[in-house]
Short mmCIF file of C-alpha atoms in Angstrom, two decimals:
data_model
loop_
_atom_site.label_atom_id
_atom_site.label_comp_id
_atom_site.label_asym_id
_atom_site.label_seq_id
_atom_site.Cartn_x
_atom_site.Cartn_y
_atom_site.Cartn_z
CA MET A 156 16.42 16.42 54.55
CA PHE A 157 15.05 19.52 52.87
CA ASN A 158 18.12 19.76 50.61
CA PHE A 159 17.83 16.09 49.68
CA SER A 160 14.18 16.55 48.79
CA MET A 161 14.98 19.53 46.63
CA LYS A 162 17.75 17.56 44.92
CA THR A 163 15.37 14.69 44.32
CA ILE A 164 12.82 17.07 42.83
CA ALA A 165 15.49 18.60 40.60
CA VAL A 166 16.74 15.22 39.38
CA THR A 167 13.17 14.10 38.75
CA ALA A 168 12.50 17.26 36.77
CA VAL A 169 15.58 16.62 34.63
CA LEU A 170 14.55 13.03 33.99
CA LEU A 171 11.04 14.06 33.06
CA SER A 172 12.42 16.76 30.81
CA GLY A 173 14.70 14.21 29.16
CA ALA A 174 11.79 11.84 28.63
CA ALA A 175 9.75 14.60 27.06
CA THR A 176 12.65 15.51 24.81
CA ALA A 177 13.11 11.88 23.76
CA GLN A 178 9.40 11.65 23.03
CA ALA A 179 9.49 14.87 21.03
CA GLN A 180 12.39 13.52 18.99
CA THR A 181 10.55 10.39 17.81
CA THR A 182 11.13 10.35 14.06
CA LEU A 183 9.92 7.51 11.88
CA ARG A 184 11.67 6.97 8.55
CA GLY A 185 9.72 5.78 5.53
CA ALA A 186 10.46 4.80 1.95
CA SER A 187 8.51 4.70 -1.30
CA MET A 188 9.76 3.83 -4.76
CA PHE A 189 7.25 6.26 -6.23
CA ASP A 190 6.29 9.94 -6.33
CA GLU A 191 3.64 11.78 -4.33
CA ASP A 192 0.88 10.87 -6.79
CA HIS A 193 1.29 7.11 -6.50
CA ALA A 194 -1.23 5.23 -4.36
CA PHE A 195 1.56 3.75 -2.20
CA THR A 196 2.84 7.20 -1.29
CA GLN A 197 -0.63 8.60 -0.71
CA THR A 198 -1.39 5.70 1.61
CA LEU A 199 1.83 6.23 3.56
CA ARG A 200 0.95 9.91 3.92
CA GLU A 201 -2.44 8.91 5.33
CA PHE A 202 -0.68 6.47 7.67
CA GLU A 203 1.48 9.32 8.94
CA ARG A 204 -1.48 11.65 9.35
CA LEU A 205 -3.44 9.09 11.33
CA ILE A 206 -0.54 8.25 13.63
CA ALA A 207 -0.14 11.93 14.45
CA GLU A 208 -3.88 12.17 15.08
CA TYR A 209 -4.09 9.16 17.39
CA TYR A 210 -0.86 9.73 19.31
CA ASP A 211 -0.82 12.34 22.06
CA GLY A 212 2.95 12.77 21.92
CA ASP A 213 5.12 14.38 19.28
CA VAL A 214 6.12 12.27 16.30
CA SER A 215 7.60 13.29 12.97
CA PHE A 216 8.09 11.47 9.69
CA ASP A 217 10.86 11.38 7.11
CA LEU A 218 9.43 9.71 4.00
CA ARG A 219 11.90 9.36 1.11
CA LEU A 220 10.35 9.03 -2.35
CA ASN A 221 11.24 7.99 -5.90
CA GLY A 222 13.47 5.11 -4.86
CA GLU A 223 15.94 7.35 -3.04
CA LEU A 224 16.62 4.55 -0.57
CA GLY A 225 16.68 1.79 -3.17
CA VAL A 226 14.09 -0.78 -4.23
CA GLU A 227 11.80 -3.00 -2.21
CA SER A 228 14.36 -5.75 -1.73
CA ASP A 229 16.60 -3.14 -0.10
CA TYR A 230 13.76 -2.02 2.16
CA VAL A 231 13.25 -5.59 3.35
CA THR A 232 16.89 -5.77 4.43
CA TYR A 233 16.69 -2.40 6.19
CA LEU A 234 13.53 -3.38 8.04
CA ASN A 235 15.04 -6.67 9.11
CA GLN A 236 18.16 -4.96 10.40
CA GLY A 237 16.29 -2.04 11.96
CA VAL A 238 18.22 0.58 9.98
CA ALA A 239 17.40 3.36 7.46
CA VAL A 240 13.71 2.44 6.94
CA ASP A 241 11.08 2.09 9.67
CA TYR A 242 7.92 1.81 7.56
CA THR A 243 6.94 1.20 3.96
CA ILE A 244 4.64 -0.83 1.71
CA LEU A 245 5.96 -4.09 0.28
CA ALA A 246 5.00 -6.86 -2.09
CA PRO A 247 4.89 -10.14 -0.13
CA SER A 248 7.17 -11.79 -2.68
CA ASN A 249 9.98 -9.44 -1.74
CA MET A 250 9.81 -10.71 1.85
CA ALA A 251 10.09 -14.37 0.82
CA VAL A 252 13.85 -14.25 1.43
CA PHE A 253 13.00 -14.41 5.15
CA SER A 254 9.52 -15.95 5.23
CA GLU A 255 8.76 -18.54 2.56
CA SER A 256 5.09 -18.64 3.57
CA ILE A 257 4.32 -14.92 3.22
CA PRO A 258 3.85 -14.94 -0.61
CA LEU A 259 0.83 -17.19 -0.15
CA MET A 260 -1.23 -14.06 0.58
CA ASP A 261 -0.39 -12.65 -2.85
CA MET A 262 -0.23 -15.65 -5.11
CA PRO A 263 -1.95 -15.42 -8.49
CA PHE A 264 -5.60 -16.45 -8.76
CA LEU A 265 -6.09 -16.54 -4.97
CA PHE A 266 -9.07 -14.16 -4.89
CA ARG A 267 -12.34 -14.59 -6.76
CA ASP A 268 -13.05 -10.88 -7.00
CA LEU A 269 -12.60 -7.56 -5.19
CA GLU A 270 -15.30 -8.37 -2.65
CA HIS A 271 -13.57 -11.62 -1.67
CA TRP A 272 -10.19 -9.87 -1.56
CA ASN A 273 -11.45 -7.09 0.70
CA ALA A 274 -13.20 -9.56 3.02
CA VAL A 275 -9.96 -11.48 3.52
CA LEU A 276 -7.90 -8.34 4.20
CA SER A 277 -10.50 -6.98 6.61
CA SER A 278 -10.43 -10.17 8.68
CA ASP A 279 -7.78 -11.84 10.83
CA VAL A 280 -7.48 -14.89 8.59
CA LEU A 281 -3.91 -13.95 7.59
CA ALA A 282 -2.69 -13.78 11.21
CA PRO A 283 -0.58 -16.98 10.90
CA LEU A 284 1.36 -15.42 8.03
CA GLU A 285 1.79 -12.18 9.99
CA ASP A 286 3.18 -14.11 12.96
CA ASP A 287 5.59 -16.04 10.76
CA LEU A 288 6.85 -12.84 9.14
CA ARG A 289 7.46 -11.19 12.50
CA ASP A 290 9.33 -14.21 13.84
CA ALA A 291 11.34 -14.89 10.69
CA ALA A 292 12.03 -11.39 9.39
CA GLY A 293 11.51 -8.97 12.24
CA ILE A 294 8.82 -7.20 10.19
CA VAL A 295 5.42 -6.23 11.59
CA ILE A 296 2.38 -5.97 9.33
CA VAL A 297 0.26 -3.05 10.54
CA GLY A 298 -2.26 -2.88 7.69
CA TYR A 299 -3.06 -3.98 4.15
CA HIS A 300 -2.88 -1.82 1.05
CA GLY A 301 -3.35 -3.17 -2.48
CA GLY A 302 -6.13 -3.48 -5.00
CA GLY A 303 -4.26 -3.15 -8.24
CA VAL A 304 -5.25 -5.79 -10.76
CA ARG A 305 -2.18 -7.33 -12.34
CA ASN A 306 -2.18 -8.13 -16.03
CA LEU A 307 0.45 -9.15 -18.55
CA ALA A 308 2.40 -6.31 -20.18
CA SER A 309 4.44 -7.28 -23.19
CA ALA A 310 6.30 -6.07 -26.25
CA ALA A 311 3.95 -8.06 -28.52
CA PRO A 312 0.31 -9.07 -27.98
CA ILE A 313 -0.43 -12.10 -25.79
CA THR A 314 -4.12 -12.91 -26.26
CA ASN A 315 -4.51 -16.66 -25.69
CA MET A 316 -2.88 -19.75 -24.23
CA GLU A 317 -1.04 -20.51 -27.46
CA GLU A 318 0.64 -17.10 -27.54
CA LEU A 319 1.41 -17.39 -23.83
CA ALA A 320 3.30 -20.66 -24.36
CA GLY A 321 7.01 -20.05 -23.95
CA HIS A 322 6.49 -16.32 -23.29
CA ARG A 323 9.67 -15.02 -21.62
CA MET A 324 8.40 -12.90 -18.77
CA ARG A 325 9.65 -11.40 -15.55
CA VAL A 326 7.98 -12.51 -12.33
CA MET A 327 8.54 -11.52 -8.72
CA GLY A 328 11.10 -13.45 -6.73
CA ALA A 329 8.92 -15.82 -4.68
CA PRO A 330 8.96 -19.38 -6.08
CA ILE A 331 5.16 -19.56 -6.17
CA GLN A 332 5.15 -16.80 -8.78
CA ALA A 333 7.44 -18.70 -11.13
CA GLN A 334 5.63 -21.99 -10.45
CA THR A 335 2.28 -20.42 -11.31
CA PHE A 336 3.32 -19.00 -14.66
CA ASP A 337 5.30 -22.10 -15.51
CA ALA A 338 2.12 -24.12 -14.95
CA VAL A 339 0.23 -22.06 -17.54
CA GLY A 340 2.98 -22.51 -20.12
CA ALA A 341 4.98 -19.30 -19.88
CA ALA A 342 8.75 -19.12 -19.37
CA PRO A 343 9.08 -17.05 -16.17
CA SER A 344 12.29 -15.71 -14.68
CA ALA A 345 12.94 -13.60 -11.58
CA ILE A 346 14.61 -10.35 -12.60
CA ALA A 347 15.18 -7.38 -10.31
CA TYR A 348 12.41 -4.81 -10.70
CA ASN A 349 14.81 -2.01 -11.57
CA GLU A 350 16.20 -4.10 -14.46
CA VAL A 351 12.86 -4.90 -16.12
CA TYR A 352 12.71 -1.92 -18.48
CA ASN A 353 16.16 -2.59 -19.95
CA ALA A 354 15.57 -6.33 -20.05
CA ILE A 355 12.50 -5.86 -22.24
CA GLN A 356 14.19 -3.18 -24.32
CA THR A 357 17.16 -5.45 -25.06
CA GLY A 358 15.06 -8.57 -25.64
CA VAL A 359 16.26 -10.51 -22.60
CA ILE A 360 12.59 -10.94 -21.74
CA ALA A 361 9.46 -10.18 -23.75
CA GLY A 362 7.28 -8.83 -20.96
CA PHE A 363 6.27 -8.92 -17.32
CA GLU A 364 3.15 -8.60 -15.19
CA ASN A 365 2.03 -5.66 -13.11
CA GLU A 366 -0.80 -3.29 -12.22
CA ALA A 367 -1.65 -0.17 -14.18
CA ALA A 368 -0.25 2.38 -11.72
CA SER A 369 3.25 0.95 -11.84
CA ILE A 370 3.19 0.57 -15.62
CA GLN A 371 2.28 4.24 -15.89
CA ASN A 372 4.50 5.59 -13.11
CA LEU A 373 7.69 3.97 -14.40
CA ASN A 374 6.94 4.36 -18.12
CA PHE A 375 6.92 0.63 -18.77
CA TYR A 376 4.42 1.21 -21.58
CA GLU A 377 7.34 2.52 -23.66
CA VAL A 378 8.77 -1.00 -23.96
CA ALA A 379 5.69 -3.14 -23.14
CA PRO A 380 2.66 -1.38 -24.65
CA HIS A 381 0.45 -4.48 -25.00
CA ILE A 382 -1.72 -5.17 -21.94
CA SER A 383 -3.40 -8.57 -21.83
CA LEU A 384 -6.32 -8.71 -19.38
CA THR A 385 -5.45 -11.90 -17.55
CA GLN A 386 -6.47 -10.27 -14.25
CA HIS A 387 -4.52 -12.97 -12.49
CA THR A 388 -3.85 -11.13 -9.24
CA ILE A 389 -5.55 -8.59 -7.03
CA THR A 390 -2.57 -7.24 -5.17
CA VAL A 391 -1.98 -7.49 -1.45
CA ARG A 392 0.57 -4.94 -0.30
CA PRO A 393 1.18 -4.96 3.46
CA ILE A 394 1.97 -1.73 5.26
CA VAL A 395 4.92 -2.82 7.37
CA MET A 396 7.17 -1.59 10.14
CA SER A 397 10.47 -2.85 11.44
CA ALA A 398 9.87 -4.89 14.59
CA ALA A 399 13.04 -3.37 16.05
CA THR A 400 11.48 0.07 15.66
CA PHE A 401 7.96 -0.93 16.69
CA ASP A 402 9.05 -2.71 19.86
CA ASN A 403 10.98 0.34 21.03
CA LEU A 404 8.04 2.72 20.65
CA PRO A 405 5.95 3.76 23.67
CA GLU A 406 2.86 1.57 24.07
CA ASP A 407 0.50 4.39 23.19
CA LEU A 408 2.45 5.07 19.99
CA GLN A 409 2.38 1.35 19.15
CA ALA A 410 -1.40 1.43 19.55
CA ALA A 411 -1.60 4.51 17.31
CA VAL A 412 0.52 2.79 14.67
CA MET A 413 -1.71 -0.28 14.61
CA GLN A 414 -4.92 1.75 14.43
CA ALA A 415 -3.45 4.02 11.76
CA GLY A 416 -2.20 1.02 9.78
CA ALA A 417 -5.60 -0.63 9.68
CA GLU A 418 -7.36 2.56 8.64
CA ALA A 419 -4.69 3.67 6.16
CA GLY A 420 -4.83 0.22 4.62
CA ALA A 421 -8.60 0.51 4.06
CA PHE A 422 -8.03 3.99 2.62
CA GLY A 423 -5.32 2.69 0.28
CA ARG A 424 -7.34 -0.32 -0.88
CA ALA A 425 -10.25 1.90 -1.83
CA LEU A 426 -7.90 4.34 -3.53
CA GLU A 427 -5.99 1.82 -5.60
CA SER A 428 -8.86 -0.49 -6.51
CA GLY A 429 -10.87 2.52 -7.68
CA ALA A 430 -8.02 4.12 -9.59
CA ASP A 431 -6.77 0.99 -11.34
CA GLY A 432 -9.27 1.05 -14.20
CA GLU A 433 -8.99 4.82 -14.52
CA ILE A 434 -5.21 4.68 -14.95
CA LEU A 435 -5.52 1.93 -17.55
CA GLN A 436 -8.01 4.09 -19.45
CA GLU A 437 -5.72 7.14 -19.20
CA MET A 438 -2.88 5.24 -20.86
CA LEU A 439 -5.25 3.87 -23.48
CA ASP A 440 -6.65 7.33 -24.28
CA ALA A 441 -3.10 8.70 -24.53
CA GLY A 442 -2.21 6.05 -27.08
CA GLN A 443 0.45 4.61 -24.78
CA ILE A 444 -0.96 1.09 -24.61
CA GLU A 445 -3.14 -1.37 -26.49
CA VAL A 446 -5.48 -3.50 -24.39
CA HIS A 447 -6.29 -7.08 -25.35
CA GLU A 448 -8.85 -9.49 -23.96
CA PHE A 449 -7.29 -12.80 -22.96
CA ALA A 450 -9.02 -16.00 -24.08
CA GLY A 451 -8.40 -18.94 -21.78
CA ARG A 452 -8.51 -17.53 -18.26
CA GLU A 453 -10.69 -20.41 -17.04
CA ARG A 454 -8.08 -22.85 -18.33
CA MET A 455 -5.41 -20.91 -16.42
CA LEU A 456 -7.42 -21.34 -13.20
CA GLU A 457 -7.61 -25.09 -13.75
CA LEU A 458 -3.87 -25.37 -14.32
CA VAL A 459 -2.95 -23.20 -11.34
CA GLN A 460 -5.07 -24.77 -8.58
CA PRO A 461 -2.86 -27.87 -8.15
CA VAL A 462 0.17 -25.58 -7.86
CA GLN A 463 -1.57 -23.60 -5.11
CA ASP A 464 -2.56 -26.79 -3.30
CA ALA A 465 0.97 -28.21 -3.42
CA TYR A 466 2.49 -24.93 -2.27
CA ALA A 467 0.14 -24.64 0.70
CA ALA A 468 0.73 -28.28 1.65
CA GLU A 469 4.48 -27.77 1.57
CA LEU A 470 4.12 -24.85 3.98
CA GLY A 471 1.66 -26.63 6.24
CA ALA A 472 -0.86 -23.97 5.24
CA THR A 473 -3.58 -26.11 3.63
CA GLU A 474 -6.08 -25.11 6.29
CA LEU A 475 -5.23 -21.43 5.78
CA LEU A 476 -5.69 -21.72 2.01
CA GLU A 477 -9.04 -23.44 2.50
CA SER A 478 -10.09 -20.72 4.93
CA ILE A 479 -9.31 -18.04 2.32
CA ARG A 480 -11.12 -19.92 -0.42
CA GLY A 481 -14.10 -20.49 1.88
CA MET A 482 -14.68 -16.82 2.72
#
């Protein structure tokens, strides 16, 4: 009996040791298309720091930068399959391949201003979209980054509705993006993000739309130096984790991830929304861009609202859209 007890104790010790080792070996793999200075990367670093702070166990992070693991569309596939990438920040449009409703949270002209945008992202109003994404794509939203104001960037000035008519521009892949810019008279096409620079340079398209940080970080101003202040989108960029990874984490680590995601998202939103105007001014002062006011934004809003209504109705998300507008 004594020997059996000692054996039981020994086996238990080995199992506990193995559990501790497994816990110590928890490594989460991240991806960013940008360098350490970009707001996305800084937010992911804060996410990592907060997880380590809130989790009592040992966890390490392997964040690959500068597009080492591909572009966002690649990350979506990895997250869905539970390989290569465990956490990142994504544009909703890049997840539309799995969840056709998710781009609603990022469609142009959805938010009145930064205050409205922040109120929506600080609430649980987007929970139906989060649930759909988890079910359809196996991707968990743990927080919300964003805050960049997207404007038109083009090879030649676009300053009014007449100049916008027929403008060949790249848009993100979700249909609502193309539908929106088609409604205001442009000629949108979905081109892979890593092909945009060459497409403008060779005249395949005449411009695209993006926020200041990305225009600066990837040197887009070299081929599209004219920035038209349409201010059509305040970006929503979910901090996401593979559901396959998340579901296999210990419960206390899951809780740490969710708390860290919410707080890192608030950190990132403040960072990017505050830096957006500064980065635009930096490029302007350096002579890299010319900034143009855009006449006709109110007309754009009028033309776009029916597109938003039809899109939400098609998704059965009319109530959700009204809830966002009503905040």
